[in-house]
Short mmCIF file of C-alpha atoms in Angstrom, two decimals:
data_model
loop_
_atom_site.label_atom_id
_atom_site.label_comp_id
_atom_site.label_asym_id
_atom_site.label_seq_id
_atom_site.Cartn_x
_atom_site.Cartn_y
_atom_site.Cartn_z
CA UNK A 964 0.00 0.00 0.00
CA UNK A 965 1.88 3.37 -0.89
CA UNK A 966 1.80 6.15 1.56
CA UNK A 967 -0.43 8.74 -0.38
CA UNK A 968 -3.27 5.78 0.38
CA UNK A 969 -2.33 4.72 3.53
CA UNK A 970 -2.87 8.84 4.90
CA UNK A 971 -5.76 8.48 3.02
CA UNK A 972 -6.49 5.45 5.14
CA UNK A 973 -5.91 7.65 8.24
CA UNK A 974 -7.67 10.43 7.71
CA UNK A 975 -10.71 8.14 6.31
CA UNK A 976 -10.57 6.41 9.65
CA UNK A 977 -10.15 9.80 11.60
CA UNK A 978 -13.91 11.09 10.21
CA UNK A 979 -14.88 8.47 12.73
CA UNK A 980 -12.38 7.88 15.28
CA UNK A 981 -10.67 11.61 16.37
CA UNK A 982 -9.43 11.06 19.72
CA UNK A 983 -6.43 13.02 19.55
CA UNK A 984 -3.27 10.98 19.61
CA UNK A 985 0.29 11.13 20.63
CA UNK A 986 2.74 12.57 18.36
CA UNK A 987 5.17 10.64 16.56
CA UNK A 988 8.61 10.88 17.67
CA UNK A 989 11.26 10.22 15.39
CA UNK A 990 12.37 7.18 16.29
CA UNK A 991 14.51 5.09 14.10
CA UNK A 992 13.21 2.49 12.54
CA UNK A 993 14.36 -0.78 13.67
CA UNK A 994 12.35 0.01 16.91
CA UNK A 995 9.59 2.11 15.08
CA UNK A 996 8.88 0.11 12.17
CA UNK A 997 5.77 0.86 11.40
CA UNK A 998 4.67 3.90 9.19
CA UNK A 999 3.07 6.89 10.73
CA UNK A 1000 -0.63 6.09 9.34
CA UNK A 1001 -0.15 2.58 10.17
CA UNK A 1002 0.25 3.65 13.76
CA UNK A 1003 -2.45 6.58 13.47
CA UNK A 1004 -4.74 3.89 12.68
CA UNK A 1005 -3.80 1.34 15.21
CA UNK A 1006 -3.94 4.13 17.69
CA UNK A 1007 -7.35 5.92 16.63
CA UNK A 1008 -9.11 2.25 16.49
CA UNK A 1009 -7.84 1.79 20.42
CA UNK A 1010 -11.12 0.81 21.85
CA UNK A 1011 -12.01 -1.49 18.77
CA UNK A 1012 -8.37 -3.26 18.35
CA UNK A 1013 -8.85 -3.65 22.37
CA UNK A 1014 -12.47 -5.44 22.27
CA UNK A 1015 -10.97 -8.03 19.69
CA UNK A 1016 -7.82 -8.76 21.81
CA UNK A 1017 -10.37 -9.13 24.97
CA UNK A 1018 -12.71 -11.48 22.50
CA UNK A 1019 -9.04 -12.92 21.87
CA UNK A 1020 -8.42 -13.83 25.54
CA UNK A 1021 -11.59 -15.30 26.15
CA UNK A 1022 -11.19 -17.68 23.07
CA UNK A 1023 -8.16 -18.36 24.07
CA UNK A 1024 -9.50 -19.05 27.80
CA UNK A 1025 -11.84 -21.55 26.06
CA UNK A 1026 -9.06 -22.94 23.50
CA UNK A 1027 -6.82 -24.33 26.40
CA UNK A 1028 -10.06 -25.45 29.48
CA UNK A 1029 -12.27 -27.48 26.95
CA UNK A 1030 -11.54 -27.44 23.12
CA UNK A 1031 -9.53 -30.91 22.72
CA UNK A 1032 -6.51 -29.09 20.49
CA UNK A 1033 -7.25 -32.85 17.66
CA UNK A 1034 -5.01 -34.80 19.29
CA UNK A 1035 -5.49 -38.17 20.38
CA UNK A 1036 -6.82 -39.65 22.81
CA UNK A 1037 -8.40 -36.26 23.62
CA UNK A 1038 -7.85 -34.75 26.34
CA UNK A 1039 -10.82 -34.87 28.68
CA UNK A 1040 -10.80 -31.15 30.35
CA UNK A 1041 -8.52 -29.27 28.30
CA UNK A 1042 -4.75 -28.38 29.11
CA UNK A 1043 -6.19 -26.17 32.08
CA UNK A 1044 -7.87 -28.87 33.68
CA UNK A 1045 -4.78 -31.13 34.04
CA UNK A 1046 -3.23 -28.39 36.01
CA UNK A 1047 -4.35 -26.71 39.74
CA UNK A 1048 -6.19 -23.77 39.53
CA UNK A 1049 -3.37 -21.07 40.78
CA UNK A 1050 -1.28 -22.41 37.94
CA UNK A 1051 -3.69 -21.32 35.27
CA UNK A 1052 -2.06 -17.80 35.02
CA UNK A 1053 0.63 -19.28 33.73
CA UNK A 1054 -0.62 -21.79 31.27
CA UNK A 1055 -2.09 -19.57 28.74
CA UNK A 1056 0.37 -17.34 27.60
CA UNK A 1057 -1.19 -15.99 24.66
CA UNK A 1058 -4.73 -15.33 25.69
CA UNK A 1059 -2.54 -13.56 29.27
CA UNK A 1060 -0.52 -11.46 26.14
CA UNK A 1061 -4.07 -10.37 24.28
CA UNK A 1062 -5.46 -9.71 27.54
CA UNK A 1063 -2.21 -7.53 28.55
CA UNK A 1064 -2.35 -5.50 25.01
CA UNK A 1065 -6.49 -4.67 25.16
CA UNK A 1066 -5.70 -3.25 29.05
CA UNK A 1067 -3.02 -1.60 27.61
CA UNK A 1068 -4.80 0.25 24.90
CA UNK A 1069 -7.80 1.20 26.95
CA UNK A 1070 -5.52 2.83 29.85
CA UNK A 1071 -3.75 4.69 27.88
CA UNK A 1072 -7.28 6.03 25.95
CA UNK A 1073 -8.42 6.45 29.96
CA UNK A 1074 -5.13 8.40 30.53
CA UNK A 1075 -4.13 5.90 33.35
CA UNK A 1076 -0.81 5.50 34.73
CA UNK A 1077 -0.37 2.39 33.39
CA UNK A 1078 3.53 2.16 32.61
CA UNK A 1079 4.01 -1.74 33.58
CA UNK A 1080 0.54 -2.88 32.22
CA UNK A 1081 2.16 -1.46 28.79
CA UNK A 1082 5.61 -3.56 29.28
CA UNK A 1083 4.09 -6.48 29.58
CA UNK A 1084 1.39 -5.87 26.55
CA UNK A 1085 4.87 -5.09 24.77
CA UNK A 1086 6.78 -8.16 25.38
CA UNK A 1087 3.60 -10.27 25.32
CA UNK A 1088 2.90 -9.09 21.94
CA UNK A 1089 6.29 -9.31 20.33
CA UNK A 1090 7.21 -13.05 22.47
CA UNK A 1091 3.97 -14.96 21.32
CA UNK A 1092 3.21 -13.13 18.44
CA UNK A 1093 6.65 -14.99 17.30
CA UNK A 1094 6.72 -17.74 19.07
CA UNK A 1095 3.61 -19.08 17.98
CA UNK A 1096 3.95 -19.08 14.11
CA UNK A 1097 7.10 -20.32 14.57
CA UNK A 1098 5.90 -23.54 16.37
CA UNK A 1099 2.99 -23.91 14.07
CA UNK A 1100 5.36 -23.52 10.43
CA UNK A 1101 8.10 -25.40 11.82
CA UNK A 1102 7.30 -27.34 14.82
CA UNK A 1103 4.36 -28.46 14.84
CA UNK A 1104 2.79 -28.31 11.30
CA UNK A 1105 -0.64 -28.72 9.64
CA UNK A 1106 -1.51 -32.09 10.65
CA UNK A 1107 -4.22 -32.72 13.20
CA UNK A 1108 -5.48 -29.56 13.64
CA UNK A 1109 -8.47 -27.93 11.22
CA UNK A 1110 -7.31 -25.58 8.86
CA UNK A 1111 -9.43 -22.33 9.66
CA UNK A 1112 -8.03 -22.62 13.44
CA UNK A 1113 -4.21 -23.42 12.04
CA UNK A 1114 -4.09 -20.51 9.97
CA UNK A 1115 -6.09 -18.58 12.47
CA UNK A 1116 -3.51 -18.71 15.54
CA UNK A 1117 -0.40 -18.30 13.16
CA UNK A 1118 -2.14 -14.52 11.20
CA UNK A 1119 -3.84 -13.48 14.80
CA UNK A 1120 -0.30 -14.04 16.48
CA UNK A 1121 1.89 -12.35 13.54
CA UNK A 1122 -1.19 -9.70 14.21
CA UNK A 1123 0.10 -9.37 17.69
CA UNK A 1124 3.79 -8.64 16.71
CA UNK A 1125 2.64 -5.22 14.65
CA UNK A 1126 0.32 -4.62 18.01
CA UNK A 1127 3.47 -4.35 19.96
CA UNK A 1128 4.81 -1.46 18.14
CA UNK A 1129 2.32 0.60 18.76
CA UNK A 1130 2.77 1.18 22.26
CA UNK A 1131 5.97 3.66 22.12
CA UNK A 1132 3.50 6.11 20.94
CA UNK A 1133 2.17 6.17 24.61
CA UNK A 1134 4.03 4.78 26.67
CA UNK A 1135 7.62 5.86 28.42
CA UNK A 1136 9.38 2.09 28.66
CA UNK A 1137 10.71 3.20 31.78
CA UNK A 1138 13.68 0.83 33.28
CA UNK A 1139 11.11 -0.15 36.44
CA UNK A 1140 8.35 -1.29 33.74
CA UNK A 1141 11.32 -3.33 31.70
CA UNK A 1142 11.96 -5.21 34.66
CA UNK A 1143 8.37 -6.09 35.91
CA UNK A 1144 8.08 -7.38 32.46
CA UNK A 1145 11.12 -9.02 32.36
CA UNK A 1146 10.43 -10.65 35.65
CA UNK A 1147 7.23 -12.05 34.38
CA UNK A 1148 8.23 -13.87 30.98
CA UNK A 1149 11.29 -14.62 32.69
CA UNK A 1150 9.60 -16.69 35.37
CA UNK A 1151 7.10 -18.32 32.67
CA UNK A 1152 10.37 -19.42 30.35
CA UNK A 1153 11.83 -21.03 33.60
CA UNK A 1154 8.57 -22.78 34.42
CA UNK A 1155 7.64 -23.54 31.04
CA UNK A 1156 10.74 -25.18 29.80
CA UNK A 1157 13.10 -26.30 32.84
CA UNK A 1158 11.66 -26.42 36.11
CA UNK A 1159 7.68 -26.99 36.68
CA UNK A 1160 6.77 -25.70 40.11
CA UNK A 1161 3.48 -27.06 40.08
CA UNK A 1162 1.84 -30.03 38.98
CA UNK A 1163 1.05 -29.95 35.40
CA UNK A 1164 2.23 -28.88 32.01
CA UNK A 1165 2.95 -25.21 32.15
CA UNK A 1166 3.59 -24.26 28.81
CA UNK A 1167 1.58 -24.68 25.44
CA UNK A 1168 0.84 -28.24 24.27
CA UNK A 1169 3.05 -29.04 21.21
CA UNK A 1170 1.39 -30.88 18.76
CA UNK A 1171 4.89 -32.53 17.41
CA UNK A 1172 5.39 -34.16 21.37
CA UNK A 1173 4.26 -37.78 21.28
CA UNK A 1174 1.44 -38.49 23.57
CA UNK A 1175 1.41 -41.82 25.46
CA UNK A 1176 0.44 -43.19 29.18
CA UNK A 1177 2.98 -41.15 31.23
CA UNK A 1178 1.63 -37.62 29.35
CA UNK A 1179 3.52 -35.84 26.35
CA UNK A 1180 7.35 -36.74 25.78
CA UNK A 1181 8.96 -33.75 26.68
CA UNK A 1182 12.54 -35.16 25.36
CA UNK A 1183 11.69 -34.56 21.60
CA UNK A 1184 14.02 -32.41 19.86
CA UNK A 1185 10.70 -29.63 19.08
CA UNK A 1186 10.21 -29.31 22.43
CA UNK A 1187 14.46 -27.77 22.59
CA UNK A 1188 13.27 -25.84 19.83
CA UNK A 1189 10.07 -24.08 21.47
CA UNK A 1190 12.14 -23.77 24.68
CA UNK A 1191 14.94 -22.28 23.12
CA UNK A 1192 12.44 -19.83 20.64
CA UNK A 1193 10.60 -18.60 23.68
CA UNK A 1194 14.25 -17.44 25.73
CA UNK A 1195 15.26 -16.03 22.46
CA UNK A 1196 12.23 -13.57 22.16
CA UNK A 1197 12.36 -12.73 25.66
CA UNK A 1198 15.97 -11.59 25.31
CA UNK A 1199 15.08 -9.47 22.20
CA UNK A 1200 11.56 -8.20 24.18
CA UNK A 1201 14.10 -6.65 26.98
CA UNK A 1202 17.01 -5.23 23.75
CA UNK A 1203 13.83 -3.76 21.79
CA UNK A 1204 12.00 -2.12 25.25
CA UNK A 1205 15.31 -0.81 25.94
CA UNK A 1206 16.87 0.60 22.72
CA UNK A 1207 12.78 2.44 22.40
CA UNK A 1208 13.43 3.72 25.82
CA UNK A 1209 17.12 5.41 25.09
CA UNK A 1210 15.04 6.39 21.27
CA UNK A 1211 12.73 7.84 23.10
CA UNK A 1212 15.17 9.76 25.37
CA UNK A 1213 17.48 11.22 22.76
CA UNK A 1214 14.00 12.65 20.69
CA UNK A 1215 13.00 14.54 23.33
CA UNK A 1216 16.44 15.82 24.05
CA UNK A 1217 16.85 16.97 20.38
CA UNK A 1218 13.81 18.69 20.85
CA UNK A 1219 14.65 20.69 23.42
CA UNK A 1220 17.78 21.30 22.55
#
């Protein structure tokens, strides 16, 4: 789309949607990489985008209690119900991301303090945004799973990923919010992949694990792979919050210098 119609985009969506919006800093654009109407849009459809991310969660809610994810033997209760109930928060990690991104959008159109609520929107977006069309193409594959709900998690996650890049338009990605948000997909990576404090798969059912009596065979090379994807992405979350922040920093500095 060239950029003559994408500002004609904007200011077709503006007729309809004029809460005024941040300015755009000049950021460059390996942390910005989104053009200016791109964001106007994203940013002027807040409380829309927000509602379908919040639809998102709940789906996703659903997706991991009952919907049997086509494998067989199904399993009876969902991956939710073969964990306790206070390890639930940390099961879902993509639903948790869309729910962190709609609370995100609709603080900042409140004009809430919000600054860790939009770190963790931020590296939810860009860790399973990535991570899970990477497990899909590569991991995991078409097999056993319908095609309207294969292609639908991998162009809803990649969705996500552009999501994330809205937020420096609002938010400050102080050092304090980096490291709430760190903390959090930190922990999950650790209990996800290499040490399980409660009973219970923690992280996401891979459809390339063998199933048999004792649960899913965690020792399959895919499950390395989706270990090793997921501490990846966290570690370029934390380089991308922090190279906006000092962006951020020297823009305003230039502008009042």
């Amino acid at each position: 789309m060239s950029l003559g119609v994408g500002q004609r985009l904007d200011g077709l969506v503006a007729n309809y949607f004029d809460h005024p919006l941040p300015d755009s800093q000049e950021l460059p654009r390996w942390v910005a990489p989104l053009p200016e109407w791109l964001e106007n849009v994203g940013l002027r459809l807040a409380w829309p985008v927000a509602i379908v991310n919040l639809l998102g969660t709940l789906f996703g809610f659903w997706y991991y209690a009952g919907q049997p994810l086509d494998l067989a033997p199904p399993l009876l209760r969902g991956q939710l119900g073969a964990a306790p109930a206070v390890a639930y928060p940390l099961i879902p990690d993509s639903p948790v991301a869309t729910m962190f991104i709609g609370l995100s959008l609709i603080a900042w159109r409140l004009d809430l303090d919000a600054e860790p609520l939009h770190m963790l929107a931020f590296f939810g977006c860009i860790k399973l945004g990535l991570w899970t069309p990477y497990v899909q193409l590569v991991l995991n594959g078409s097999a056993g799973i319908v095609p309207w709900l294969y292609w639908f998690l991998i162009l809803s996650h990649a969705a996500m990923a552009v999501e994330a890049f809205l937020i420096h338009r609002y938010a400050t990605f102080s050092a304090g919010s980096v490291a709430v948000a760190l903390a959090w997909y930190g922990f999950n990576d650790v209990v996800d992949y290499f040490w399980p404090v409660l009973e219970g798969p923690h992280h996401t059912w891979l459809r390339a694990e063998p199933f048999g009596s004792g649960g899913f065979d965690h020792s399959v090379l895919a499950h390395d792979l989706a270990a090793a994807w997921a501490v990846v992405l966290t570690f370029i979350a934390v380089f991308l919050a922090l190279a906006t922040r000092v962006a951020i920093v020297r823009s305003q500095l230039a502008e009042t210098a």
